[in-house]
Amino acid sequence: DAKTTQPPSMDCAEGRAANLPCNHSTISGNEYVYWYRQIHSQGPQYIIHGLKNNETNEMASLIITEDRKSSTLILPHATLRDTAVYYCIVKGYGGSQGNLIFGKGTKLSVKP
Amino acid sequence: NAGVMQNPRHLVRRRGQEARLRCSPMKGHSHVYWYRQLPEEGLKFMVYLQKENIIDESGMPKERFSAEFPKEGPSILRIQQVVRGDSAAYFCASSPGQGSGANVLTFGAGSRLTVL
């Protein structure tokens, strides 16, 4: 599974868009980009995933560059409840499914 | 849909006792995963099970830890002869199975084990 690199921390003002970057320069053709988050002491929560097209759901948008070497998770209107550690994970399916490597992630602090 | 249910939420054991953690997956999910999170550390994969089968146990410690997912009932993570280093949050997750959705995991709230 490809390695990912994320900034350790970011701040965002409440109501503004939070843009969380992730580098995955060694991603291979059949690997997806997944985003999860963990609010303090809670179980991780799935946010969104994509292969090469941009994706949007009720929680967030995922923008993947054309070469697929990096992506950005966008929370369009961050709230205080979005304060969490955000994990970018690259993984193919089949084989060792579910064996997700949660790195250190980005600690997002949404401030009033 | 009640989601992934874990119990107990908190468990206190003395060194040498056994800990049993239970996990009921989301309705319709037949794939269960266990993760461990040590204090101030990241989540680590332990084991992946389908009904009555262990598919991947590459993250399980070789001794004292075992997991099962019987045909009927919840998945059980069992830790024998607990030591202080086993104190952690244990998270269970489930997924619907194949394709890209295989890695879309729904996590429970976790079971926090404290070993005295």
XYZ file of N, CA and C in Angstrom:
684
model
N 0.832 -1.185 0.000
C 0.000 0.000 0.000
C 0.875 1.245 0.000
N 0.485 2.221 -0.793
C 1.307 3.422 -0.926
C 1.342 4.206 0.380
N 2.490 4.869 0.617
C 2.658 5.693 1.806
C 2.024 7.050 1.552
N 1.500 7.673 2.615
C 0.924 9.007 2.492
C 1.656 9.973 3.414
N 1.651 11.246 3.037
C 2.255 12.296 3.844
C 1.239 13.401 4.055
N 1.034 13.769 5.324
C 0.089 14.821 5.666
C 0.759 15.798 6.639
N 0.343 17.071 6.599
C 0.861 17.992 7.622
C 0.355 17.554 8.987
N 1.169 17.747 10.027
C 0.749 17.269 11.345
C -0.433 18.028 11.931
N -0.562 19.299 11.594
C -1.659 20.060 12.172
C -2.057 21.208 11.264
N -3.319 21.630 11.431
C -3.845 22.774 10.688
C -4.901 23.452 11.532
N -5.049 24.756 11.342
C -6.130 25.495 11.973
C -7.083 25.988 10.903
N -8.333 26.164 11.288
C -9.332 26.671 10.366
C -10.345 27.474 11.171
N -10.786 28.586 10.609
C -11.808 29.382 11.277
C -13.180 28.763 11.035
N -13.992 28.799 12.060
C -15.350 28.266 11.948
C -16.099 28.942 10.801
N -16.774 28.123 10.006
C -17.536 28.647 8.877
C -16.749 28.739 7.579
N -15.438 28.640 7.681
C -14.609 28.682 6.476
C -14.366 27.253 5.969
N -13.864 27.181 4.747
C -13.535 25.872 4.186
C -12.211 25.375 4.777
N -12.187 24.110 5.112
C -10.943 23.469 5.559
C -10.439 22.620 4.409
N -9.208 22.868 3.994
C -8.595 22.124 2.893
C -7.417 21.317 3.438
N -7.575 20.023 3.482
C -6.541 19.162 4.057
C -5.814 18.416 2.941
N -4.506 18.666 2.807
C -3.758 18.037 1.717
C -3.185 16.685 2.109
N -2.914 15.873 1.084
C -2.281 14.578 1.283
C -1.443 14.251 0.056
N -0.208 13.869 0.291
C 0.656 13.423 -0.795
C 0.745 11.903 -0.807
N 0.619 11.339 -1.979
C 0.726 9.865 -2.137
C 1.381 9.598 -3.477
N 2.648 9.987 -3.581
C 3.331 9.972 -4.875
C 3.583 8.573 -5.407
N 3.526 7.553 -4.554
C 3.795 6.181 -5.017
C 2.515 5.383 -5.243
N 1.391 6.057 -5.323
C 0.120 5.366 -5.504
C 0.120 4.575 -6.802
N -0.460 3.391 -6.782
C -0.530 2.588 -7.997
C -1.942 2.639 -8.571
N -2.070 2.122 -9.797
C -3.276 2.338 -10.573
C -4.564 1.819 -9.945
N -4.481 0.760 -9.143
C -5.701 0.174 -8.588
C -5.941 0.587 -7.138
N -5.196 1.562 -6.659
C -5.345 1.983 -5.265
C -6.260 3.199 -5.153
N -7.132 3.139 -4.183
C -8.051 4.220 -3.896
C -7.475 5.112 -2.798
N -7.985 6.314 -2.726
C -7.667 7.237 -1.631
C -8.880 7.282 -0.706
N -8.650 6.966 0.563
C -9.711 6.987 1.571
C -9.382 8.057 2.610
N -10.438 8.692 3.104
C -10.276 9.637 4.216
C -11.168 9.199 5.373
N -10.546 9.181 6.538
C -11.247 8.929 7.788
C -10.901 10.051 8.759
N -11.699 10.175 9.807
C -11.338 11.095 10.868
C -11.654 10.459 12.213
N -10.964 10.933 13.246
C -11.200 10.458 14.590
C -11.341 11.660 15.509
N -12.568 11.845 15.951
C -12.828 12.874 16.947
C -12.392 12.302 18.294
N -11.854 13.131 19.129
C -11.195 12.713 20.360
C -11.897 11.549 21.054
N -11.145 10.436 21.210
C -11.575 9.263 21.973
C -12.709 8.469 21.328
N -13.191 8.913 20.174
C -14.262 8.170 19.523
C -13.683 7.199 18.494
N -14.517 6.328 17.977
C -14.089 5.461 16.895
C -13.900 6.254 15.619
N -12.978 5.828 14.764
C -12.790 6.530 13.494
C -14.075 6.534 12.669
N -14.197 7.544 11.837
C -15.385 7.719 11.008
C -14.957 7.851 9.561
N -15.535 7.037 8.708
C -15.276 7.130 7.268
C -15.851 8.437 6.737
N -15.098 9.104 5.854
C -15.590 10.344 5.265
C -15.913 10.161 3.789
N -14.930 9.749 3.009
C -15.092 9.720 1.561
C -13.947 8.923 0.950
N -14.121 8.417 -0.270
C -13.007 7.810 -0.969
C -13.168 8.017 -2.470
N -12.064 7.861 -3.195
C -12.108 8.039 -4.636
C -10.936 7.371 -5.310
N -11.071 7.187 -6.610
C -10.011 6.555 -7.395
C -9.269 7.596 -8.223
N -9.975 8.297 -9.096
C -9.320 9.346 -9.873
C -10.212 10.539 -10.144
N -11.519 10.318 -10.079
C -12.425 11.440 -10.266
C -12.678 12.134 -8.940
N -13.013 13.413 -9.002
C -13.370 14.120 -7.789
C -14.689 13.552 -7.269
N -14.817 13.525 -5.966
C -15.989 12.969 -5.331
C -16.549 13.960 -4.327
N -17.870 13.915 -4.151
C -18.526 14.771 -3.159
C -19.627 13.978 -2.491
N -19.739 14.143 -1.186
C -20.883 13.600 -0.474
C -21.348 14.636 0.544
N -22.222 14.210 1.438
C -22.818 15.173 2.364
C -21.811 15.693 3.379
N -20.687 15.022 3.519
C -19.702 15.439 4.512
C -18.607 16.310 3.908
N -18.149 15.941 2.706
C -16.939 16.570 2.197
C -16.808 16.373 0.696
N -15.776 17.023 0.139
C -15.381 16.801 -1.247
C -13.945 16.298 -1.264
N -13.658 15.471 -2.253
C -12.315 14.947 -2.430
C -11.843 15.326 -3.816
N -10.729 16.042 -3.851
C -10.137 16.457 -5.122
C -8.837 15.685 -5.296
N -8.745 14.911 -6.368
C -7.551 14.116 -6.664
C -6.900 14.706 -7.904
N -5.593 14.974 -7.833
C -4.904 15.549 -8.986
C -4.900 14.568 -10.149
N -4.675 15.103 -11.323
C -4.757 14.274 -12.526
C -3.731 13.138 -12.499
N -2.534 13.419 -11.964
C -1.512 12.369 -11.881
C -1.706 11.471 -10.664
N -2.694 11.766 -9.854
C -3.080 10.995 -8.664
C -2.007 10.974 -7.585
N -1.027 11.835 -7.663
C 0.033 11.826 -6.661
C -0.327 12.612 -5.411
N -1.414 13.330 -5.447
C -1.845 14.053 -4.242
C -3.354 14.267 -4.292
N -3.911 14.587 -3.140
C -5.347 14.846 -3.059
C -5.603 15.866 -1.952
N -6.806 16.421 -1.970
C -7.224 17.389 -0.960
C -8.625 17.060 -0.493
N -8.791 16.971 0.795
C -10.117 16.819 1.385
C -10.625 18.205 1.723
N -11.834 18.502 1.305
C -12.403 19.822 1.565
C -13.653 19.681 2.419
N -13.621 20.332 3.576
C -14.823 20.481 4.391
C -15.338 21.883 4.102
N -16.446 22.031 3.393
C -16.814 23.343 2.839
C -17.105 24.419 3.881
N -17.712 24.033 4.988
C -18.053 25.015 6.024
C -17.744 24.384 7.379
N -16.504 24.498 7.794
C -16.071 23.798 9.002
C -16.805 24.301 10.240
N -17.150 23.375 11.108
C -17.745 23.717 12.400
C -16.830 23.225 13.512
N -17.114 23.650 14.729
C -16.285 23.238 15.868
C -16.284 21.722 16.007
N -17.381 21.089 15.600
C -17.473 19.629 15.708
C -16.598 18.900 14.694
N -16.032 19.634 13.751
C -15.113 19.022 12.784
C -13.689 18.946 13.328
N -13.448 19.471 14.517
C -12.125 19.337 15.130
C -11.847 17.862 15.373
N -10.768 17.366 14.763
C -10.484 15.929 14.787
C -9.124 15.685 14.140
N -8.679 14.438 14.203
C -7.509 14.022 13.439
C -8.019 13.386 12.147
N -7.512 13.849 11.023
C -7.953 13.390 9.709
C -6.863 12.519 9.088
N -7.267 11.348 8.625
C -6.323 10.376 8.087
C -6.575 10.163 6.601
N -5.528 10.255 5.827
C -5.553 9.947 4.409
C -4.904 8.576 4.238
N -5.603 7.648 3.614
C -5.124 6.265 3.494
C -5.259 5.837 2.051
N -4.204 5.216 1.539
C -4.243 4.713 0.171
C -4.249 3.191 0.232
N -5.180 2.591 -0.485
C -5.295 1.134 -0.394
C -6.013 0.589 -1.610
N -5.546 -0.534 -2.103
C -6.269 -1.282 -3.109
C -7.239 -2.215 -2.418
N -8.080 -2.890 -3.182
C -8.985 -3.842 -2.559
C -8.608 -5.257 -2.971
N -9.151 -6.193 -2.240
C -8.726 -7.576 -2.418
C -7.497 -7.819 -1.566
N -7.202 -9.065 -1.306
C -6.024 -9.351 -0.501
C -6.224 -8.893 0.933
N -5.424 -7.992 1.380
C -5.466 -7.569 2.780
C -6.478 -6.452 2.997
N -7.725 -6.687 2.590
C -8.714 -5.639 2.763
C -8.923 -5.357 4.232
N -9.279 -4.102 4.510
C -9.558 -3.716 5.877
C -8.326 -3.489 6.713
N -7.157 -3.879 6.238
C -5.914 -3.655 6.964
C -5.438 -2.257 6.599
N -6.071 -1.256 7.229
C -5.773 0.125 6.905
C -4.632 0.623 7.760
N -3.722 1.351 7.137
C -2.595 1.922 7.870
C -2.959 3.356 8.240
N -3.270 3.557 9.507
C -3.560 4.896 9.998
C -2.229 5.502 10.442
N -1.737 6.473 9.701
C -0.519 7.158 10.095
C -0.808 8.143 11.205
N -0.075 9.227 11.217
C -0.275 10.242 12.267
C -1.391 11.229 11.912
N -1.732 11.321 10.631
C -2.836 12.182 10.230
C -2.556 13.660 10.421
N -3.594 14.450 10.159
C -3.550 15.900 10.371
C -4.533 16.240 11.473
N -4.035 16.895 12.494
C -4.916 17.343 13.573
C -5.505 18.690 13.169
N -6.791 18.696 12.840
C -7.470 19.927 12.439
C -8.139 20.557 13.652
N -7.818 21.798 13.901
C -8.463 22.550 14.980
C -9.318 23.636 14.349
N -10.619 23.567 14.556
C -11.534 24.591 14.065
C -11.775 25.568 15.207
N -11.495 26.820 14.932
C -11.549 27.831 15.986
C -12.690 28.806 15.734
N -13.348 29.252 16.812
C -14.480 30.187 16.649
C -14.008 31.557 16.178
N -30.866 1.299 12.200
C -29.632 0.534 12.175
C -28.746 1.012 13.314
N -28.432 0.114 14.242
C -27.719 0.509 15.441
C -26.239 0.692 15.204
N -25.715 0.373 14.058
C -24.290 0.519 13.829
C -23.525 -0.616 14.458
N -22.216 -0.413 14.607
C -21.353 -1.422 15.194
C -21.415 -1.273 16.716
N -21.778 -2.347 17.372
C -21.953 -2.291 18.824
C -20.820 -3.028 19.507
N -20.175 -2.332 20.427
C -19.104 -2.954 21.190
C -19.443 -2.929 22.677
N -19.102 -3.995 23.338
C -19.227 -4.005 24.792
C -18.213 -4.956 25.407
N -17.776 -4.656 26.616
C -18.161 -3.488 27.391
C -17.457 -2.231 26.876
N -17.944 -1.078 27.213
C -17.270 0.152 26.806
C -16.009 0.380 27.628
N -16.061 -0.034 28.862
C -14.903 0.093 29.750
C -14.752 -1.222 30.510
N -13.516 -1.674 30.619
C -13.235 -2.923 31.312
C -11.964 -2.753 32.121
N -12.022 -3.131 33.386
C -10.839 -3.069 34.250
C -10.481 -4.485 34.661
N -9.229 -4.834 34.466
C -8.755 -6.159 34.834
C -7.444 -6.017 35.604
N -7.185 -6.996 36.449
C -5.895 -7.079 37.128
C -4.959 -7.935 36.294
N -3.692 -7.702 36.462
C -2.693 -8.480 35.732
C -2.945 -9.976 35.925
N -2.892 -10.709 34.812
C -3.085 -12.150 34.855
C -4.512 -12.600 34.584
N -5.469 -11.674 34.633
C -6.856 -12.042 34.349
C -7.082 -12.077 32.840
N -8.278 -12.483 32.472
C -8.654 -12.542 31.057
C -9.602 -11.394 30.724
N -9.467 -10.879 29.513
C -10.388 -9.850 29.028
C -11.089 -10.370 27.783
N -12.400 -10.180 27.738
C -13.177 -10.555 26.548
C -13.936 -9.336 26.068
N -13.701 -8.995 24.822
C -14.343 -7.836 24.220
C -15.259 -8.334 23.100
N -16.463 -7.786 23.038
C -17.445 -8.275 22.076
C -17.796 -7.207 21.053
N -18.129 -7.674 19.875
C -18.439 -6.752 18.780
C -19.540 -7.342 17.916
N -20.621 -6.600 17.758
C -21.673 -6.987 16.821
C -21.602 -6.065 15.614
N -21.386 -6.605 14.420
C -21.247 -5.747 13.236
C -22.571 -5.121 12.841
N -22.481 -4.181 11.907
C -23.696 -3.588 11.348
C -24.514 -4.670 10.676
N -25.802 -4.493 10.665
C -26.693 -5.446 10.008
C -26.303 -5.555 8.538
N -26.148 -6.781 8.086
C -25.800 -7.001 6.690
C -24.307 -7.062 6.425
N -23.483 -6.728 7.419
C -22.026 -6.812 7.259
C -21.540 -8.151 7.789
N -20.734 -8.841 6.966
C -20.209 -10.121 7.419
C -18.695 -10.094 7.595
N -18.100 -8.894 7.502
C -16.655 -8.755 7.640
C -16.377 -7.898 8.872
N -15.542 -8.405 9.759
C -15.244 -7.728 11.014
C -13.741 -7.538 11.144
N -13.358 -6.397 11.693
C -11.950 -6.044 11.883
C -11.757 -5.546 13.310
N -10.613 -5.876 13.878
C -10.254 -5.344 15.191
C -8.989 -4.503 15.064
N -9.031 -3.342 15.724
C -7.888 -2.438 15.782
C -7.599 -2.112 17.244
N -6.345 -1.775 17.502
C -5.948 -1.365 18.851
C -5.320 0.025 18.791
N -5.632 0.826 19.791
C -5.020 2.156 19.883
C -4.446 2.321 21.282
N -3.117 2.279 21.353
C -2.441 2.511 22.626
C -2.508 3.995 22.955
N -2.396 4.353 24.227
C -2.479 5.765 24.622
C -1.514 6.628 23.824
N -2.039 7.699 23.280
C -1.248 8.688 22.529
C -0.610 8.096 21.272
N -1.117 6.987 20.781
C -0.570 6.399 19.556
C -1.664 6.221 18.513
N -1.265 5.814 17.334
C -2.219 5.628 16.244
C -2.896 4.276 16.307
N -3.877 4.127 15.441
C -4.608 2.871 15.348
C -3.782 1.822 14.616
N -3.796 0.608 15.161
C -3.056 -0.488 14.544
C -4.010 -1.646 14.251
N -3.974 -2.119 13.021
C -4.766 -3.276 12.628
C -4.331 -4.513 13.398
N -5.304 -5.305 13.826
C -4.980 -6.557 14.504
C -5.411 -7.767 13.674
N -6.722 -7.824 13.331
C -7.230 -9.045 12.711
C -8.469 -8.741 11.900
N -8.662 -9.559 10.843
C -9.829 -9.455 9.962
C -10.495 -10.827 9.916
N -11.798 -10.838 10.191
C -12.531 -12.095 10.223
C -13.794 -12.018 9.374
N -14.139 -13.133 8.775
C -15.472 -13.351 8.253
C -16.100 -14.436 9.106
N -17.362 -14.690 8.873
C -18.051 -15.679 9.707
C -17.260 -16.990 9.766
N -16.875 -17.361 10.972
C -16.194 -18.625 11.273
C -14.793 -18.723 10.675
N -14.275 -17.669 10.092
C -12.935 -17.737 9.498
C -12.104 -16.517 9.871
N -10.838 -16.765 10.157
C -9.862 -15.686 10.301
C -9.184 -15.507 8.948
N -9.306 -14.315 8.387
C -8.769 -14.067 7.052
C -7.352 -13.495 7.129
N -7.139 -12.577 8.042
C -5.822 -11.922 8.153
C -5.589 -11.613 9.622
N -4.604 -12.245 10.216
C -4.276 -11.968 11.620
C -2.854 -11.445 11.752
N -2.411 -10.769 10.713
C -1.024 -10.314 10.669
C -0.683 -9.305 11.759
N -1.684 -8.650 12.337
C -1.413 -7.652 13.380
C -1.639 -8.159 14.793
N -1.970 -9.415 14.913
C -2.243 -9.971 16.252
C -0.940 -10.364 16.937
N -0.770 -9.996 18.195
C 0.377 -10.527 18.936
C 0.321 -12.051 18.930
N 1.500 -12.661 18.928
C 1.554 -14.118 18.751
C 1.027 -14.877 19.941
N 1.101 -14.297 21.105
C 0.674 -15.000 22.312
C -0.428 -14.215 23.018
N -1.266 -14.915 23.705
C -2.295 -14.410 24.620
C -3.504 -13.799 23.921
N -3.406 -13.444 22.664
C -4.509 -12.803 21.952
C -5.157 -13.799 20.992
N -6.487 -13.792 20.957
C -7.197 -14.599 19.975
C -8.494 -13.894 19.605
N -9.010 -14.240 18.437
C -10.262 -13.639 17.973
C -11.092 -14.697 17.289
N -12.401 -14.524 17.385
C -13.305 -15.428 16.698
C -14.535 -14.661 16.258
N -15.210 -15.204 15.262
C -16.455 -14.630 14.762
C -17.340 -15.827 14.418
N -18.063 -16.333 15.403
C -18.826 -17.563 15.189
C -20.011 -17.349 14.255
N -20.577 -18.462 13.825
C -21.719 -18.421 12.916
C -22.870 -17.626 13.536
N -23.079 -17.810 14.808
C -24.098 -17.067 15.523
C -23.439 -16.239 16.614
N -23.868 -15.005 16.763
C -23.358 -14.192 17.855
C -22.268 -13.236 17.438
N -21.793 -12.462 18.404
C -20.824 -11.413 18.090
C -19.414 -11.954 17.881
N -18.563 -11.114 17.364
C -17.135 -11.410 17.316
C -16.553 -11.153 18.713
N -15.605 -11.985 19.084
C -14.972 -11.871 20.402
C -13.464 -11.685 20.220
N -12.931 -10.691 20.903
C -11.469 -10.554 21.019
C -11.121 -10.932 22.458
N -10.260 -11.924 22.574
C -9.930 -12.468 23.890
C -8.457 -12.226 24.183
N -8.205 -11.693 25.370
C -6.827 -11.464 25.793
C -6.629 -12.228 27.098
N -5.747 -13.208 27.046
C -5.475 -14.012 28.244
C -4.303 -13.409 29.013
N -4.339 -13.613 30.330
C -3.227 -13.208 31.202
C -2.774 -11.785 30.894
N -3.693 -10.853 31.031
C -3.416 -9.473 30.627
C -2.244 -8.895 31.422
N -1.532 -7.991 30.726
C -0.434 -7.240 31.336
C -0.737 -5.756 31.161
N 0.010 -4.924 31.899
C -0.283 -3.489 31.858
C -0.186 -2.930 30.438
N 0.707 -3.482 29.646
C 0.870 -2.995 28.276
C -0.311 -3.263 27.374
N -1.267 -4.067 27.835
C -2.478 -4.319 27.047
C -3.501 -3.213 27.232
N -3.268 -2.316 28.167
C -4.189 -1.200 28.380
C -4.257 -0.363 27.107
N -5.446 -0.245 26.565
C -5.611 0.434 25.283
C -7.092 0.532 24.967
N -7.382 1.245 23.873
C -8.730 1.233 23.321
C -8.750 0.227 22.183
N -9.727 -0.648 22.193
C -9.860 -1.668 21.155
C -11.111 -1.340 20.345
N -10.896 -1.102 19.063
C -11.993 -0.734 18.176
C -12.320 -1.888 17.237
N -13.582 -2.122 17.088
C -14.079 -3.081 16.116
C -14.697 -2.307 14.960
N -14.582 -2.861 13.763
C -15.193 -2.256 12.587
C -15.806 -3.356 11.735
N -16.754 -2.977 10.897
C -17.315 -3.943 9.957
C -17.449 -3.303 8.582
N -17.535 -4.152 7.583
C -17.712 -3.652 6.217
C -18.589 -4.625 5.437
N -19.146 -4.138 4.319
C -20.009 -5.015 3.531
C -19.248 -6.055 2.731
N -17.942 -5.818 2.489
C -17.170 -6.868 1.836
C -16.348 -6.450 0.660
N -16.779 -6.718 -0.547
C -15.897 -6.701 -1.692
C -15.841 -5.358 -2.403
N -14.926 -5.253 -3.347
C -14.784 -4.042 -4.145
C -14.201 -2.908 -3.325
N -14.337 -1.691 -3.857
C -13.769 -0.546 -3.138
C -14.454 -0.356 -1.790
N -15.675 -0.837 -1.643
C -16.373 -0.743 -0.361
C -15.775 -1.618 0.709
N -14.886 -2.530 0.326
C -14.255 -3.404 1.310
C -13.480 -2.612 2.338
N -12.963 -1.485 1.951
C -12.172 -0.667 2.855
C -12.961 0.513 3.421
N -14.269 0.508 3.224
C -15.137 1.503 3.867
C -15.623 0.860 5.151
N -14.933 1.147 6.218
C -15.201 0.506 7.493
C -16.075 1.394 8.363
N -17.029 0.765 9.040
C -17.812 1.446 10.064
C -17.290 0.981 11.411
N -16.828 1.924 12.207
C -16.221 1.601 13.490
C -17.233 1.724 14.632
N -16.997 0.901 15.648
C -17.728 1.057 16.889
C -17.097 2.122 17.764
N -17.692 2.322 18.928
C -17.219 3.358 19.850
C -15.994 2.927 20.643
N -15.671 1.639 20.573
C -14.466 1.154 21.230
C -14.720 0.581 22.612
N -13.804 -0.281 23.015
C -13.777 -0.820 24.382
C -12.449 -0.420 24.997
N -12.532 0.233 26.144
C -11.301 0.714 26.786
C -10.922 -0.220 27.913
N -9.778 -0.872 27.716
C -9.282 -1.832 28.693
C -8.220 -1.166 29.551
N -8.397 -1.280 30.857
C -7.396 -0.803 31.810
C -6.926 -1.994 32.629
N -5.625 -2.213 32.624
C -5.048 -3.308 33.399
C -4.324 -2.719 34.604
N -4.751 -3.147 35.781
C -4.150 -2.616 37.013
C -2.939 -3.422 37.419
